[in-house]
Amino acid sequence: MSTAPASFGGTADDDDLLLLNDDVNDNTVGWDDGLSGGMDSSAVLSSINGPAASATGGPGAQAPRAQAGPKRNPGLCWCFDVASYQPYFNVDTIDVLERAIEALKVWKNKEDGGGGYFREVLGRKGGPDAYGPFWISMTLVFTISVTSNISNWFHETEAAIEKDLTSLLHAFWVVYAATFGLPTLGYLAVRCLSPPPPQPSDGSPSQAGGSFNYITILSLYGYAALPYLPASLLCTIPSQGVKWVSVLLACLWSTALLVKNTAGWVGEGERGSRAIVGTIAGTQIGVALAVKIAFYG
Amino acid sequence: MDGAIDTTPSTLDEPISETIMRDLRQVSSKLRVVLIPSKKNTISSRYDHEEVLKQLKDWDLWGPLLVCLLLSIFLSVDAGSQGALVFSAVFLVVWSGAAIVTINAQLLGGTISFFQSVCVLGYCVFPLTVVAGVLLIVHTFLKSLIFDSIFVALAFIWSTRASVVFIGQFISEERKVLAVFPVFFFYVFLSWMILI
């Protein structure tokens, strides 16, 4: 196994190892009065770092932390640091598969009968992820481009190759506008148009927006793009009827997922949620029409 | 350039041909290491992996650059009037694709080094480059999609197998498919560009 460390931090250096004075052997440490017991800390420590680390009585005592590794200052270039995005990719293969399957089950409701089942699924384990949206969109770009070319190959001409490459570019713009641009606009709209949350009277920091955050809406839109994958495969069949039916079905499916999961989430009152539902449905229909007309003629 | 610290000052006086040959030899040895599947039995193939990884720690970007340039040239020559567009498209896809796959692996918690991974992914494009060259020659007398597809499929399997084995070493078991899918996707993308 290669020992090449991750290029961007995340590995514990020796300085940052949680070296704890071995309280069992030497009683000069004064800080352990506040702890539940030196033994607990070293037990925690040894489970993280292995027996060798806790056995070495270190120079200073540091409070044990849940993760090894230095706590870094975000600094100016945090957006270029891979580690700052890692929480959004905290999923295993099983999780992604499970989320993909649950995203297709639009008919499922939460236990209390409300919508928002998929948001609940997203909240499990590592939280909403950006892996699904990104790679589903990439696959969709490729699939739409390929199937668009295949369905147009019945009219093969000299300009065919340029059309192939530019269709890739067009597919890229359309898909990414739909799966990344729309949720960004939606998030901004909700944030700007809804009243600021009331400040709690006891001075504690207010929970801005509750559970409405950007990564959840991004995840939602990303997984909602899934029905378009089989639809684009069906569009290789040279029949206008089949193409229209499959694209509209995909649109319906995707809109259903989005609407069911956003209706109760934001928008106070009847008018608010109707406006949101209307906007989402409208934009999704627009996207579906764009996909059908631009790529499958 | 070749990753090793040169303590002998005499390399400044050597003829250029020797300098170039040294780099070419390094590139070709890495190509061989990455691409030739081990014919030994399973016991020694584990040592082969260690050997491969040790040699690949010495990453360089000349090899991938050569491979990428060759691929772009072959495809742009074959594209006729759209040559410039195809050339830049292939170049862009190879380098940004390798970067995206690597960053994805890192985001999933893999302990992979950025340039090492780009290096390996670049080297693994070599079978596809070879096939692109072969098809360029074949297209002068035969244009058959089925024939092209068979060759490209073979090269694709070869490329993917080599790089998936490498990437898989650095990712935890639960996320391996998540990291491997982009690699697979990257080579499918390149194969598609060769086919059209």
CSV table of C-alpha atoms in Angstrom, one decimal:
chain,number,residue,atom,x,y,z
A,1,MET,CA,0.0,0.0,0.0
A,2,SER,CA,1.5,3.3,-1.0
A,3,THR,CA,2.2,5.7,1.7
A,4,ALA,CA,1.8,8.8,-0.4
A,5,PRO,CA,-0.1,11.2,1.8
A,6,ALA,CA,-3.0,13.3,0.7
A,7,SER,CA,-1.8,16.4,-0.9
A,8,PHE,CA,-4.1,18.6,1.0
A,9,GLY,CA,-3.8,18.1,4.7
A,10,GLY,CA,-6.0,15.8,6.6
A,11,THR,CA,-3.2,13.6,7.9
A,12,ALA,CA,-2.0,13.9,11.4
A,13,ASP,CA,1.5,15.1,11.9
A,14,ASP,CA,3.5,14.1,15.0
A,15,ASP,CA,3.1,17.6,16.5
A,16,ASP,CA,-0.6,17.3,16.3
A,17,LEU,CA,-0.9,13.8,17.6
A,18,LEU,CA,-2.9,13.8,20.8
A,19,LEU,CA,-0.1,13.1,23.1
A,20,LEU,CA,-1.5,12.8,26.5
A,21,ASN,CA,0.4,12.7,29.7
A,22,ASP,CA,0.0,9.2,30.9
A,23,ASP,CA,-1.9,10.0,34.1
A,24,VAL,CA,-1.6,6.5,35.4
A,25,ASN,CA,2.2,6.7,35.7
A,26,ASP,CA,2.9,10.2,36.6
A,27,ASN,CA,0.7,12.5,38.6
A,28,THR,CA,2.1,15.8,37.8
A,29,VAL,CA,-0.7,16.8,35.5
A,30,GLY,CA,-3.1,19.2,37.0
A,31,TRP,CA,-5.6,19.5,34.3
A,32,ASP,CA,-7.1,16.1,34.7
A,33,ASP,CA,-9.2,17.3,37.6
A,34,GLY,CA,-11.7,18.7,35.1
A,35,LEU,CA,-12.0,15.5,33.2
A,36,SER,CA,-14.0,12.5,34.0
A,37,GLY,CA,-10.8,10.7,34.5
A,38,GLY,CA,-7.4,10.5,32.8
A,39,MET,CA,-8.1,6.9,32.0
A,40,ASP,CA,-11.0,7.8,29.8
A,41,SER,CA,-9.0,10.3,27.8
A,42,SER,CA,-6.2,7.9,27.2
A,43,ALA,CA,-8.6,5.1,26.4
A,44,VAL,CA,-10.2,7.4,23.8
A,45,LEU,CA,-6.8,8.3,22.6
A,46,SER,CA,-5.5,4.8,22.2
A,47,SER,CA,-8.6,3.8,20.3
A,48,ILE,CA,-7.8,6.6,17.8
A,49,ASN,CA,-4.1,6.5,17.5
A,50,GLY,CA,-3.2,3.0,18.6
A,51,PRO,CA,-1.6,1.9,21.8
A,52,ALA,CA,1.9,3.3,21.0
A,53,ALA,CA,0.7,6.9,20.9
A,54,SER,CA,-1.0,7.0,24.3
A,55,ALA,CA,1.8,5.1,25.9
A,56,THR,CA,4.4,7.8,25.0
A,57,GLY,CA,4.1,10.4,27.7
A,58,GLY,CA,4.2,13.5,25.6
A,59,PRO,CA,5.5,17.0,26.4
A,60,GLY,CA,2.2,18.7,27.0
A,61,ALA,CA,-1.3,17.6,27.7
A,62,GLN,CA,-3.9,18.6,25.1
A,63,ALA,CA,-7.6,18.1,25.3
A,64,PRO,CA,-8.6,15.1,23.3
A,65,ARG,CA,-10.5,15.8,20.1
A,66,ALA,CA,-12.7,13.6,18.1
A,67,GLN,CA,-10.6,13.6,14.9
A,68,ALA,CA,-6.9,13.5,14.5
A,69,GLY,CA,-5.4,16.3,12.4
A,70,PRO,CA,-4.7,19.9,12.8
A,71,LYS,CA,-7.5,22.4,13.0
A,72,ARG,CA,-6.7,24.7,10.1
A,73,ASN,CA,-7.5,28.2,9.6
A,74,PRO,CA,-9.7,28.4,6.5
A,75,GLY,CA,-7.6,31.2,5.2
A,76,LEU,CA,-8.2,33.0,2.0
A,77,CYS,CA,-7.9,30.1,-0.4
A,78,TRP,CA,-10.3,27.8,1.3
A,79,CYS,CA,-12.3,27.3,-1.9
A,80,PHE,CA,-9.3,25.8,-3.6
A,81,ASP,CA,-8.6,23.4,-0.8
A,82,VAL,CA,-9.9,19.9,-1.5
A,83,ALA,CA,-10.4,19.2,2.2
A,84,SER,CA,-13.0,21.9,2.6
A,85,TYR,CA,-15.3,20.1,0.2
A,86,GLN,CA,-14.9,16.7,1.6
A,87,PRO,CA,-17.9,16.8,3.9
A,88,TYR,CA,-20.1,17.0,0.8
A,89,PHE,CA,-18.6,13.8,-0.5
A,90,ASN,CA,-19.0,11.8,2.6
A,91,VAL,CA,-20.9,8.9,1.0
A,92,ASP,CA,-20.2,5.2,0.3
A,93,THR,CA,-21.2,3.3,-2.8
A,94,ILE,CA,-24.2,1.8,-0.9
A,95,ASP,CA,-25.4,5.3,0.0
A,96,VAL,CA,-25.3,6.6,-3.5
A,97,LEU,CA,-27.2,3.6,-4.8
A,98,GLU,CA,-29.7,3.8,-2.1
A,99,ARG,CA,-30.3,7.5,-2.8
A,100,ALA,CA,-30.6,6.9,-6.5
A,101,ILE,CA,-33.2,4.2,-6.0
A,102,GLU,CA,-35.2,6.2,-3.4
A,103,ALA,CA,-35.2,9.2,-5.7
A,104,LEU,CA,-37.1,7.2,-8.3
A,105,LYS,CA,-39.7,6.2,-5.7
A,106,VAL,CA,-41.7,9.4,-5.9
A,107,TRP,CA,-44.8,7.9,-4.5
A,108,LYS,CA,-43.3,7.2,-1.1
A,109,ASN,CA,-44.2,9.5,1.8
A,110,LYS,CA,-42.7,10.1,5.1
A,111,GLU,CA,-44.1,8.2,8.1
A,112,ASP,CA,-46.4,11.0,9.1
A,113,GLY,CA,-47.8,11.1,5.6
A,114,GLY,CA,-46.1,14.3,4.6
A,115,GLY,CA,-44.0,14.9,1.5
A,116,GLY,CA,-40.3,15.3,1.9
A,117,TYR,CA,-39.4,11.6,2.0
A,118,PHE,CA,-36.4,12.0,-0.2
A,119,ARG,CA,-35.1,14.9,1.9
A,120,GLU,CA,-35.2,12.5,4.8
A,121,VAL,CA,-33.2,10.0,2.8
A,122,LEU,CA,-30.7,12.7,2.1
A,123,GLY,CA,-30.3,13.4,5.7
A,124,ARG,CA,-29.3,9.9,6.6
A,125,LYS,CA,-25.7,9.0,7.3
A,126,GLY,CA,-23.3,11.5,5.8
A,127,GLY,CA,-26.0,14.1,4.9
A,128,PRO,CA,-26.7,15.5,1.4
A,129,ASP,CA,-23.9,14.8,-1.0
A,130,ALA,CA,-22.6,16.5,-4.1
A,131,TYR,CA,-21.2,13.3,-5.6
A,132,GLY,CA,-24.6,12.2,-7.0
A,133,PRO,CA,-25.5,15.5,-8.6
A,134,PHE,CA,-22.1,15.9,-10.2
A,135,TRP,CA,-21.7,12.5,-11.7
A,136,ILE,CA,-25.4,12.0,-12.6
A,137,SER,CA,-25.1,15.2,-14.6
A,138,MET,CA,-21.9,14.2,-16.3
A,139,THR,CA,-23.4,10.8,-17.2
A,140,LEU,CA,-26.5,12.6,-18.5
A,141,VAL,CA,-24.4,15.0,-20.6
A,142,PHE,CA,-22.6,12.2,-22.2
A,143,THR,CA,-25.8,10.0,-22.7
A,144,ILE,CA,-27.8,12.9,-24.2
A,145,SER,CA,-24.9,13.8,-26.5
A,146,VAL,CA,-24.4,10.2,-27.7
A,147,THR,CA,-28.1,9.4,-28.1
A,148,SER,CA,-28.6,12.6,-29.8
A,149,ASN,CA,-25.9,11.8,-32.3
A,150,ILE,CA,-27.3,8.3,-32.8
A,151,SER,CA,-30.8,9.5,-33.4
A,152,ASN,CA,-29.4,12.0,-35.9
A,153,TRP,CA,-27.1,9.6,-37.7
A,154,PHE,CA,-29.9,8.8,-40.1
A,155,HIS,CA,-29.0,12.0,-41.8
A,156,GLU,CA,-25.3,11.6,-41.9
A,157,THR,CA,-23.6,14.5,-43.7
A,158,GLU,CA,-20.1,16.1,-43.9
A,159,ALA,CA,-20.9,18.4,-41.0
A,160,ALA,CA,-21.6,15.3,-38.8
A,161,ILE,CA,-18.5,15.5,-36.8
A,162,GLU,CA,-18.7,19.1,-35.8
A,163,LYS,CA,-22.3,18.5,-34.9
A,164,ASP,CA,-21.1,15.7,-32.6
A,165,LEU,CA,-18.7,17.8,-30.7
A,166,THR,CA,-20.9,20.9,-30.4
A,167,SER,CA,-23.8,18.7,-29.3
A,168,LEU,CA,-21.5,17.6,-26.4
A,169,LEU,CA,-21.0,21.3,-25.5
A,170,HIS,CA,-24.7,22.1,-25.8
A,171,ALA,CA,-25.6,19.1,-23.7
A,172,PHE,CA,-23.2,20.2,-21.1
A,173,TRP,CA,-24.7,23.7,-20.8
A,174,VAL,CA,-28.3,22.5,-20.7
A,175,VAL,CA,-27.7,19.8,-18.2
A,176,TYR,CA,-25.6,21.9,-15.9
A,177,ALA,CA,-27.9,24.9,-16.1
A,178,ALA,CA,-30.7,22.6,-15.0
A,179,THR,CA,-29.0,20.7,-12.3
A,180,PHE,CA,-26.7,23.4,-10.8
A,181,GLY,CA,-28.0,26.7,-12.1
A,182,LEU,CA,-31.6,26.2,-11.2
A,183,PRO,CA,-31.0,25.1,-7.6
A,184,THR,CA,-28.6,28.0,-7.1
A,185,LEU,CA,-31.2,30.5,-8.4
A,186,GLY,CA,-33.9,28.8,-6.3
A,187,TYR,CA,-31.8,29.0,-3.2
A,188,LEU,CA,-31.0,32.6,-3.7
A,189,ALA,CA,-34.6,33.4,-4.5
A,190,VAL,CA,-35.8,31.8,-1.3
A,191,ARG,CA,-33.1,33.4,0.8
A,192,CYS,CA,-33.7,36.8,-0.6
A,193,LEU,CA,-37.5,36.7,-0.7
A,194,SER,CA,-38.3,35.1,2.6
A,195,PRO,CA,-38.2,37.2,5.7
A,196,PRO,CA,-35.1,36.8,7.9
A,197,PRO,CA,-35.6,34.3,10.8
A,198,PRO,CA,-36.6,35.9,14.1
A,199,GLN,CA,-33.7,36.5,16.5
A,200,PRO,CA,-34.0,34.3,19.6
A,201,SER,CA,-34.4,36.4,22.7
A,202,ASP,CA,-31.8,34.5,24.8
A,203,GLY,CA,-28.9,35.7,22.6
A,204,SER,CA,-28.0,32.4,21.2
A,205,PRO,CA,-27.1,32.4,17.5
A,206,SER,CA,-30.1,32.0,15.3
A,207,GLN,CA,-30.6,28.9,13.2
A,208,ALA,CA,-30.6,30.6,9.9
A,209,GLY,CA,-33.3,29.0,7.7
A,210,GLY,CA,-33.5,25.8,9.7
A,211,SER,CA,-33.0,22.8,7.4
A,212,PHE,CA,-33.0,24.8,4.2
A,213,ASN,CA,-29.5,24.8,2.9
A,214,TYR,CA,-27.8,24.9,-0.4
A,215,ILE,CA,-26.3,21.4,-0.4
A,216,THR,CA,-29.7,19.8,0.2
A,217,ILE,CA,-31.4,21.6,-2.7
A,218,LEU,CA,-28.4,20.9,-4.9
A,219,SER,CA,-28.6,17.2,-4.0
A,220,LEU,CA,-32.3,17.1,-4.6
A,221,TYR,CA,-32.1,18.6,-8.1
A,222,GLY,CA,-29.1,16.3,-8.9
A,223,TYR,CA,-30.9,13.1,-8.1
A,224,ALA,CA,-34.1,14.4,-9.7
A,225,ALA,CA,-32.3,14.4,-13.0
A,226,LEU,CA,-32.2,10.6,-12.9
A,227,PRO,CA,-35.3,9.8,-14.9
A,228,TYR,CA,-33.8,11.6,-17.9
A,229,LEU,CA,-31.2,8.9,-18.3
A,230,PRO,CA,-33.5,6.1,-19.5
A,231,ALA,CA,-35.5,8.7,-21.4
A,232,SER,CA,-32.5,9.7,-23.4
A,233,LEU,CA,-31.8,6.0,-24.1
A,234,LEU,CA,-35.3,5.6,-25.4
A,235,CYS,CA,-35.0,8.6,-27.6
A,236,THR,CA,-32.6,6.7,-29.9
A,237,ILE,CA,-35.7,4.9,-31.2
A,238,PRO,CA,-36.6,6.7,-34.5
A,239,SER,CA,-40.2,7.6,-33.6
A,240,GLN,CA,-41.3,11.0,-32.7
A,241,GLY,CA,-44.1,9.6,-30.6
A,242,VAL,CA,-41.8,7.5,-28.5
A,243,LYS,CA,-39.4,10.5,-28.0
A,244,TRP,CA,-42.1,12.9,-26.8
A,245,VAL,CA,-43.6,10.3,-24.5
A,246,SER,CA,-40.4,9.4,-22.9
A,247,VAL,CA,-39.2,13.0,-22.4
A,248,LEU,CA,-42.5,14.1,-21.0
A,249,LEU,CA,-42.6,11.1,-18.6
A,250,ALA,CA,-39.1,11.9,-17.4
A,251,CYS,CA,-40.2,15.5,-16.9
A,252,LEU,CA,-43.3,14.4,-14.9
A,253,TRP,CA,-41.3,12.0,-12.7
A,254,SER,CA,-38.6,14.5,-12.0
A,255,THR,CA,-41.0,17.3,-11.3
A,256,ALA,CA,-43.0,15.1,-9.0
A,257,LEU,CA,-39.9,14.4,-6.9
A,258,LEU,CA,-38.9,18.1,-6.7
A,259,VAL,CA,-42.4,19.3,-5.9
A,260,LYS,CA,-43.1,16.7,-3.2
A,261,ASN,CA,-39.9,17.6,-1.5
A,262,THR,CA,-40.0,21.3,-1.7
A,263,ALA,CA,-43.7,22.0,-1.0
A,264,GLY,CA,-43.6,21.7,2.8
A,265,TRP,CA,-40.0,22.9,3.1
A,266,VAL,CA,-40.2,26.5,2.3
A,267,GLY,CA,-43.0,28.9,1.6
A,268,GLU,CA,-45.2,29.8,4.4
A,269,GLY,CA,-48.9,29.6,3.7
A,270,GLU,CA,-50.9,28.5,0.8
A,271,ARG,CA,-49.8,31.1,-1.7
A,272,GLY,CA,-46.1,30.7,-0.9
A,273,SER,CA,-46.1,27.0,-1.6
A,274,ARG,CA,-48.3,27.3,-4.7
A,275,ALA,CA,-45.9,29.8,-6.1
A,276,ILE,CA,-42.9,27.5,-5.5
A,277,VAL,CA,-44.6,24.5,-6.9
A,278,GLY,CA,-45.6,26.5,-10.0
A,279,THR,CA,-42.2,27.8,-10.5
A,280,ILE,CA,-40.5,24.5,-10.2
A,281,ALA,CA,-43.0,22.8,-12.5
A,282,GLY,CA,-42.7,25.6,-15.1
A,283,THR,CA,-38.9,25.4,-15.2
A,284,GLN,CA,-38.9,21.7,-15.4
A,285,ILE,CA,-41.2,21.7,-18.3
A,286,GLY,CA,-39.0,24.3,-19.9
A,287,VAL,CA,-36.0,22.1,-19.4
A,288,ALA,CA,-37.7,19.1,-20.9
A,289,LEU,CA,-38.8,21.0,-23.9
A,290,ALA,CA,-35.3,22.3,-24.4
A,291,VAL,CA,-33.8,18.8,-24.2
A,292,LYS,CA,-36.3,17.3,-26.6
A,293,ILE,CA,-36.2,20.1,-29.2
A,294,ALA,CA,-32.5,20.8,-29.2
A,295,PHE,CA,-31.2,17.3,-29.1
A,296,TYR,CA,-33.9,15.0,-30.6
A,297,GLY,CA,-35.3,17.3,-33.2
B,1,MET,CA,12.3,16.6,-15.1
B,2,ASP,CA,12.9,13.0,-14.3
B,3,GLY,CA,12.2,13.3,-10.6
B,4,ALA,CA,15.6,12.1,-9.4
B,5,ILE,CA,18.1,14.5,-7.8
B,6,ASP,CA,21.0,14.9,-10.1
B,7,THR,CA,24.2,15.1,-8.0
B,8,THR,CA,26.6,14.7,-10.9
B,9,PRO,CA,27.3,18.0,-12.6
B,10,SER,CA,28.4,16.2,-15.7
B,11,THR,CA,24.9,15.9,-17.2
B,12,LEU,CA,25.2,19.5,-18.4
B,13,ASP,CA,28.1,18.4,-20.7
B,14,GLU,CA,26.4,15.3,-22.1
B,15,PRO,CA,25.1,15.4,-25.7
B,16,ILE,CA,21.5,16.3,-26.1
B,17,SER,CA,20.7,12.9,-27.6
B,18,GLU,CA,21.7,11.3,-24.4
B,19,THR,CA,19.5,13.5,-22.3
B,20,ILE,CA,16.5,12.9,-24.6
B,21,MET,CA,17.2,9.2,-24.7
B,22,ARG,CA,17.2,9.0,-20.9
B,23,ASP,CA,13.8,10.6,-20.6
B,24,LEU,CA,12.5,8.5,-23.4
B,25,ARG,CA,13.7,5.4,-21.7
B,26,GLN,CA,12.1,6.4,-18.5
B,27,VAL,CA,8.8,7.1,-20.3
B,28,SER,CA,8.9,3.8,-22.1
B,29,SER,CA,9.8,1.9,-18.9
B,30,LYS,CA,6.8,3.4,-17.1
B,31,LEU,CA,4.6,2.6,-20.1
B,32,ARG,CA,5.7,-1.0,-19.9
B,33,VAL,CA,5.1,-1.1,-16.1
B,34,VAL,CA,1.7,0.3,-16.3
B,35,LEU,CA,0.4,-1.5,-19.4
B,36,ILE,CA,1.8,-4.9,-19.7
B,37,PRO,CA,-0.4,-7.2,-17.5
B,38,SER,CA,1.6,-9.5,-15.4
B,39,LYS,CA,1.7,-13.0,-16.7
B,40,LYS,CA,2.8,-14.5,-13.4
B,41,ASN,CA,0.6,-16.4,-10.9
B,42,THR,CA,-1.4,-14.7,-8.2
B,43,ILE,CA,1.2,-15.1,-5.5
B,44,SER,CA,3.9,-13.1,-7.2
B,45,SER,CA,1.4,-10.7,-8.8
B,46,ARG,CA,1.0,-9.0,-5.4
B,47,TYR,CA,4.7,-8.2,-5.5
B,48,ASP,CA,4.3,-6.9,-9.0
B,49,HIS,CA,1.8,-4.5,-7.7
B,50,GLU,CA,4.2,-3.2,-5.1
B,51,GLU,CA,6.8,-3.0,-7.8
B,52,VAL,CA,4.4,-1.0,-10.0
B,53,LEU,CA,3.5,1.4,-7.3
B,54,LYS,CA,7.1,2.0,-6.4
B,55,GLN,CA,8.0,2.8,-9.9
B,56,LEU,CA,5.0,5.0,-10.3
B,57,LYS,CA,5.9,7.1,-7.3
B,58,ASP,CA,8.4,8.7,-9.5
B,59,TRP,CA,5.7,10.5,-11.5
B,60,ASP,CA,6.4,12.6,-14.5
B,61,LEU,CA,4.1,14.4,-16.9
B,62,TRP,CA,6.2,14.0,-20.1
B,63,GLY,CA,4.7,10.6,-20.8
B,64,PRO,CA,1.1,11.7,-20.5
B,65,LEU,CA,1.9,14.8,-22.6
B,66,LEU,CA,3.4,12.7,-25.4
B,67,VAL,CA,0.5,10.3,-25.3
B,68,CYS,CA,-2.1,13.0,-25.3
B,69,LEU,CA,-0.4,14.9,-28.2
B,70,LEU,CA,-0.2,11.7,-30.3
B,71,LEU,CA,-3.8,11.0,-29.6
B,72,SER,CA,-4.9,14.6,-30.5
B,73,ILE,CA,-2.8,14.5,-33.7
B,74,PHE,CA,-4.2,11.2,-34.9
B,75,LEU,CA,-7.7,12.2,-34.3
B,76,SER,CA,-7.4,15.6,-35.8
B,77,VAL,CA,-5.8,14.2,-38.9
B,78,ASP,CA,-8.6,11.8,-39.2
B,79,ALA,CA,-11.2,14.5,-38.8
B,80,GLY,CA,-10.5,16.3,-42.0
B,81,SER,CA,-11.9,19.9,-42.0
B,82,GLN,CA,-12.7,19.9,-38.3
B,83,GLY,CA,-9.1,19.1,-37.3
B,84,ALA,CA,-8.4,22.1,-35.1
B,85,LEU,CA,-11.6,21.7,-33.1
B,86,VAL,CA,-11.0,18.0,-32.6
B,87,PHE,CA,-7.4,18.6,-31.5
B,88,SER,CA,-8.2,21.1,-28.9
B,89,ALA,CA,-11.2,19.1,-27.7
B,90,VAL,CA,-9.2,15.9,-27.2
B,91,PHE,CA,-6.4,17.8,-25.4
B,92,LEU,CA,-8.9,19.5,-23.1
B,93,VAL,CA,-10.8,16.3,-22.4
B,94,VAL,CA,-7.7,14.3,-21.5
B,95,TRP,CA,-6.2,16.8,-19.1
B,96,SER,CA,-9.3,18.1,-17.4
B,97,GLY,CA,-10.7,14.6,-17.3
B,98,ALA,CA,-7.7,13.3,-15.5
B,99,ALA,CA,-7.8,16.2,-13.1
B,100,ILE,CA,-11.5,15.8,-12.4
B,101,VAL,CA,-11.1,12.0,-11.8
B,102,THR,CA,-8.2,12.7,-9.4
B,103,ILE,CA,-10.0,15.4,-7.5
B,104,ASN,CA,-13.0,13.2,-7.2
B,105,ALA,CA,-10.9,10.4,-5.7
B,106,GLN,CA,-9.3,12.9,-3.2
B,107,LEU,CA,-12.7,14.2,-2.2
B,108,LEU,CA,-13.9,10.7,-1.5
B,109,GLY,CA,-11.1,10.5,1.1
B,110,GLY,CA,-8.6,8.7,-1.0
B,111,THR,CA,-4.9,9.2,-0.1
B,112,ILE,CA,-3.8,9.6,-3.7
B,113,SER,CA,-1.3,12.2,-4.8
B,114,PHE,CA,-2.6,14.6,-7.5
B,115,PHE,CA,0.2,14.4,-10.0
B,116,GLN,CA,0.8,10.7,-9.5
B,117,SER,CA,-2.7,10.0,-10.4
B,118,VAL,CA,-2.8,12.3,-13.4
B,119,CYS,CA,0.5,10.6,-14.5
B,120,VAL,CA,-1.0,7.1,-14.3
B,121,LEU,CA,-4.3,8.1,-16.0
B,122,GLY,CA,-2.3,9.8,-18.8
B,123,TYR,CA,-0.1,6.7,-19.3
B,124,CYS,CA,-3.1,4.5,-19.4
B,125,VAL,CA,-4.5,6.4,-22.4
B,126,PHE,CA,-1.7,4.9,-24.4
B,127,PRO,CA,-3.7,1.8,-25.7
B,128,LEU,CA,-6.3,4.2,-27.0
B,129,THR,CA,-3.6,6.2,-28.7
B,130,VAL,CA,-2.3,3.1,-30.4
B,131,VAL,CA,-5.7,2.2,-31.7
B,132,ALA,CA,-6.3,5.7,-32.9
B,133,GLY,CA,-3.1,5.4,-34.9
B,134,VAL,CA,-4.0,2.0,-36.3
B,135,LEU,CA,-7.5,3.3,-37.3
B,136,LEU,CA,-5.9,6.3,-39.0
B,137,ILE,CA,-4.1,3.9,-41.3
B,138,VAL,CA,-7.0,1.5,-41.7
B,139,HIS,CA,-9.4,4.4,-42.6
B,140,THR,CA,-7.4,5.0,-45.8
B,141,PHE,CA,-8.9,1.8,-47.2
B,142,LEU,CA,-11.7,0.7,-45.0
B,143,LYS,CA,-14.3,2.7,-43.1
B,144,SER,CA,-16.4,0.3,-41.0
B,145,LEU,CA,-18.0,1.3,-37.7
B,146,ILE,CA,-18.1,-2.3,-36.5
B,147,PHE,CA,-14.4,-2.9,-37.2
B,148,ASP,CA,-13.5,0.4,-35.4
B,149,SER,CA,-15.7,-0.5,-32.5
B,150,ILE,CA,-14.0,-3.8,-31.9
B,151,PHE,CA,-10.5,-2.3,-31.8
B,152,VAL,CA,-11.6,0.6,-29.6
B,153,ALA,CA,-13.4,-1.7,-27.3
B,154,LEU,CA,-10.3,-3.8,-26.8
B,155,ALA,CA,-8.1,-0.8,-26.1
B,156,PHE,CA,-10.7,0.6,-23.8
B,157,ILE,CA,-10.7,-2.6,-21.7
B,158,TRP,CA,-7.0,-2.6,-21.6
B,159,SER,CA,-6.8,1.1,-20.5
B,160,THR,CA,-9.5,0.8,-17.9
B,161,ARG,CA,-8.2,-2.3,-16.3
B,162,ALA,CA,-4.7,-0.8,-15.8
B,163,SER,CA,-5.9,2.4,-14.3
B,164,VAL,CA,-8.7,0.9,-12.2
B,165,VAL,CA,-6.3,-1.4,-10.5
B,166,PHE,CA,-4.1,1.6,-9.6
B,167,ILE,CA,-6.9,3.9,-8.4
B,168,GLY,CA,-8.5,1.1,-6.4
B,169,GLN,CA,-5.4,0.9,-4.2
B,170,PHE,CA,-5.9,4.3,-2.7
B,171,ILE,CA,-9.6,4.2,-1.9
B,172,SER,CA,-11.4,2.5,0.9
B,173,GLU,CA,-13.4,-0.5,0.0
B,174,GLU,CA,-16.9,1.1,0.6
B,175,ARG,CA,-16.2,3.8,-1.9
B,176,LYS,CA,-14.2,2.0,-4.5
B,177,VAL,CA,-17.0,1.9,-7.1
B,178,LEU,CA,-17.6,5.6,-6.6
B,179,ALA,CA,-14.0,6.4,-7.4
B,180,VAL,CA,-13.7,3.8,-10.2
B,181,PHE,CA,-16.8,4.9,-12.1
B,182,PRO,CA,-15.3,8.3,-13.1
B,183,VAL,CA,-12.2,6.5,-14.4
B,184,PHE,CA,-14.4,4.2,-16.4
B,185,PHE,CA,-16.4,7.1,-17.6
B,186,PHE,CA,-13.3,9.0,-18.6
B,187,TYR,CA,-12.1,6.2,-20.9
B,188,VAL,CA,-15.6,5.7,-22.3
B,189,PHE,CA,-15.6,9.4,-23.2
B,190,LEU,CA,-12.2,9.1,-24.9
B,191,SER,CA,-13.2,6.0,-26.8
B,192,TRP,CA,-16.3,7.8,-28.0
B,193,MET,CA,-14.2,10.6,-29.3
B,194,ILE,CA,-12.1,8.1,-31.2
B,195,LEU,CA,-15.1,6.4,-32.7
B,196,ILE,CA,-16.9,9.5,-34.0
